[in-house]
PDB file of C-alpha atoms in Angstrom:
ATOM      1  CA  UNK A   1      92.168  86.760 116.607  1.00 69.00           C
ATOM      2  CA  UNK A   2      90.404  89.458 118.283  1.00 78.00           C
ATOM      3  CA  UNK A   3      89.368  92.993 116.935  1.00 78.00           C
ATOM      4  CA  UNK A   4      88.929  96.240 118.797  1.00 80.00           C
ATOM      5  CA  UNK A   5      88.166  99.296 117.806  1.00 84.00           C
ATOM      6  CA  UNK A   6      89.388 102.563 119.764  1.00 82.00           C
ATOM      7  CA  UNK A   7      90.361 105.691 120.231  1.00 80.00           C
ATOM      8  CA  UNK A   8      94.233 106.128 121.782  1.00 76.00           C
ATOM      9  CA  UNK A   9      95.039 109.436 123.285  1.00 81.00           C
ATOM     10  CA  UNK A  10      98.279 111.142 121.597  1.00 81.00           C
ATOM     11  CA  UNK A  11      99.450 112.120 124.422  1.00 82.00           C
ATOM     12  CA  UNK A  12      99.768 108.797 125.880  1.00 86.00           C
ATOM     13  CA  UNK A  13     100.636 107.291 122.914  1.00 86.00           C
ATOM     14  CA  UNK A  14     103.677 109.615 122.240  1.00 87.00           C
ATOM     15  CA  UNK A  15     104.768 108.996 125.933  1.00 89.00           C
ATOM     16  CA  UNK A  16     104.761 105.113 124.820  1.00 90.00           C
ATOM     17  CA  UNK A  17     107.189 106.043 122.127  1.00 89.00           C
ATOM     18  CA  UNK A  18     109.441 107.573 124.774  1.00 88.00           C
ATOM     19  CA  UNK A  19     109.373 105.104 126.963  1.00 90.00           C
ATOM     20  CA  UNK A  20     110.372 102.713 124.672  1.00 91.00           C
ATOM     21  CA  UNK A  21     107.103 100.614 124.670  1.00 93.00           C
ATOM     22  CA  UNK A  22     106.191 100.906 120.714  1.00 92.00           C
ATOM     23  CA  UNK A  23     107.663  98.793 118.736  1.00 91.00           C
ATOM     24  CA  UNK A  24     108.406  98.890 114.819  1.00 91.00           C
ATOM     25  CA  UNK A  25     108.520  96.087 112.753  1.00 90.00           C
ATOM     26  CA  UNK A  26     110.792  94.393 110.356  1.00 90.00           C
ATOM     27  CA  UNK A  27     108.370  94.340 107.332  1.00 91.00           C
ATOM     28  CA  UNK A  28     107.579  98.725 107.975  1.00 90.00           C
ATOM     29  CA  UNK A  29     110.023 100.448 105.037  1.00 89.00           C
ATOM     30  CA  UNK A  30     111.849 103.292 106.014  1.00 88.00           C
ATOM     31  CA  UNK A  31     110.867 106.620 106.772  1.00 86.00           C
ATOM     32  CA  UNK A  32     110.878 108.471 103.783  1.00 88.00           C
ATOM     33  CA  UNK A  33     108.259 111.294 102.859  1.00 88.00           C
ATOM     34  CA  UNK A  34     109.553 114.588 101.578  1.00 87.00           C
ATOM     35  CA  UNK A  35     108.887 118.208 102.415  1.00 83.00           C
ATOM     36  CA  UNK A  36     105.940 118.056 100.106  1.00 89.00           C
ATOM     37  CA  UNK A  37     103.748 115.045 101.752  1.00 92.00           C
ATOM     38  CA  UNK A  38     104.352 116.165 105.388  1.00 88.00           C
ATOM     39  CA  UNK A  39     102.965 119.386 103.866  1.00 86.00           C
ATOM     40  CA  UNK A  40      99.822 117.711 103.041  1.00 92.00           C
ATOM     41  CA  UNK A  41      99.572 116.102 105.828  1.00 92.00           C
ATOM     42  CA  UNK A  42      99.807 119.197 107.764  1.00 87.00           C
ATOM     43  CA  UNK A  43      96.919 120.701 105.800  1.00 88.00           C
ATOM     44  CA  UNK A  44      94.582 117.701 105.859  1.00 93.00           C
ATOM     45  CA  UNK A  45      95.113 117.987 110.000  1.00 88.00           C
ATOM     46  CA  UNK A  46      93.914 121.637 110.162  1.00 86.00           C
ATOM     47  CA  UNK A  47      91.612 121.590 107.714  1.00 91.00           C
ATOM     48  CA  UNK A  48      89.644 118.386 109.888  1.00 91.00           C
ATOM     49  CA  UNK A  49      90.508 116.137 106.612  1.00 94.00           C
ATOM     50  CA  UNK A  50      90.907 112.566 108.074  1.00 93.00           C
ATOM     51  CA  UNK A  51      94.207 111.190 107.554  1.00 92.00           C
ATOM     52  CA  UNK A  52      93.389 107.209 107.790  1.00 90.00           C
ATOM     53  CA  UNK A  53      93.305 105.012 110.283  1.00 89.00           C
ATOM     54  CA  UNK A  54      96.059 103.781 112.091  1.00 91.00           C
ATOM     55  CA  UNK A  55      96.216  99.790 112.994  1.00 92.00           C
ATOM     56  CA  UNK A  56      98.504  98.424 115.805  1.00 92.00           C
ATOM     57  CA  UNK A  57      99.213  95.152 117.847  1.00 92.00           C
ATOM     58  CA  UNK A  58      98.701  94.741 121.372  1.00 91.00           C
ATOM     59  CA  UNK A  59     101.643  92.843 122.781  1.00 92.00           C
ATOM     60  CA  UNK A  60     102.840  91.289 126.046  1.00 92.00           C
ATOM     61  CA  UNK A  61     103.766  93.039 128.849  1.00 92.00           C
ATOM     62  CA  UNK A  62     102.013  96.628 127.488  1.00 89.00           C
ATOM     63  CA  UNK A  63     103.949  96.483 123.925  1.00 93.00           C
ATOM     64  CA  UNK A  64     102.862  97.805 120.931  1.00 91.00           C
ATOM     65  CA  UNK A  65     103.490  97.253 117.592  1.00 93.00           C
ATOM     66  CA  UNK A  66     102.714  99.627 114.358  1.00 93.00           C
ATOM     67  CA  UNK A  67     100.847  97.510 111.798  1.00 94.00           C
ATOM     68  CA  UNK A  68      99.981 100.572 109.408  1.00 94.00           C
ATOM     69  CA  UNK A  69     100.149 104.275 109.796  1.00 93.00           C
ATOM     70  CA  UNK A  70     103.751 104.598 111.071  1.00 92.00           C
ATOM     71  CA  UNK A  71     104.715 107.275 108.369  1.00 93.00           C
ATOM     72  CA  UNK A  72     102.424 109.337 109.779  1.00 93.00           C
ATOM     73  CA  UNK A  73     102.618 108.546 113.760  1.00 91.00           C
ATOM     74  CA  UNK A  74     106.267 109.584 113.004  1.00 89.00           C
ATOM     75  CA  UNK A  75     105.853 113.006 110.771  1.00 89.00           C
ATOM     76  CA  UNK A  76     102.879 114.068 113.744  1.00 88.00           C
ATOM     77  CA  UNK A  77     105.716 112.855 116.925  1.00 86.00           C
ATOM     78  CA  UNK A  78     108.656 114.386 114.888  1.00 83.00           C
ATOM     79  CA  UNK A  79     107.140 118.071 114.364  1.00 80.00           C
ATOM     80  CA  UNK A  80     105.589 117.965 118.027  1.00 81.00           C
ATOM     81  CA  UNK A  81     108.847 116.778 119.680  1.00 80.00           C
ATOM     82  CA  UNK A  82     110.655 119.726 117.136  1.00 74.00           C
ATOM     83  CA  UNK A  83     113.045 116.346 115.930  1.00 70.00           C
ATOM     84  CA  UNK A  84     114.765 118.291 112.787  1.00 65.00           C
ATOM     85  CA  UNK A  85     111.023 119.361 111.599  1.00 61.00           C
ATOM     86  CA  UNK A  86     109.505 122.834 112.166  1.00 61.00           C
ATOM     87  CA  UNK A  87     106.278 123.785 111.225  1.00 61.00           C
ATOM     88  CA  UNK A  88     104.760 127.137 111.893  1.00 64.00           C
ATOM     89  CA  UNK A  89     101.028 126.458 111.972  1.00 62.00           C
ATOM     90  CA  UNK A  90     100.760 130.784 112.529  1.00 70.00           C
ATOM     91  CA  UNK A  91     102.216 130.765 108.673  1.00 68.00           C
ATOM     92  CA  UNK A  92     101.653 127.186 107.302  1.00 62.00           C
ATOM     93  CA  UNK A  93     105.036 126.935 106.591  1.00 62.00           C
ATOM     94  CA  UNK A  94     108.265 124.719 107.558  1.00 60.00           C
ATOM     95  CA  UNK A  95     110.986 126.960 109.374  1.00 58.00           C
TER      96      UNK A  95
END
């Protein structure tokens, strides 16, 4: 098995999700962090706190798969895209 190390643009990566070309495995629990931890994670990003790594799988045909870090890939997509999560960053709060 072969390891790389990288950097993947958001941008890019979020228009993946769209386009249907990130995949989610079986074995990856559902999405559930409260108001409280997408809070944190919120103030770890603009303070410059690291929030982890993220691990994925390249697959055939330009696939990807989430291996670890999908809680967070989705809080991050969710507030950006404005899916059912607000977040002011002028006040640091959820609207």
């Amino acid at each position: 098995m072969k390891i790389e190390t990288g950097y993947l643009r958001i941008y890019h990566f979020f228009n993946d999700i769209k386009n249907g070309k990130v995949i989610v495995p079986n074995y990856q629990r559902d999405y559930c962090w409260d108001k409280n931890k997408i809070e944190l994670l919120i103030d770890s990003l603009e303070k410059g706190i690291p929030i982890g790594v993220f691990q994925f799988r390249k697959l055939d045909k330009g696939f990807i798969e989430v291996v670890d870090g999908l809680h967070r890939i989705r809080t991050i997509y969710n507030i950006l895209q404005g899916n059912g999560i607000y977040f002011n960053f002028e006040t640091s709060k959820f609207t």
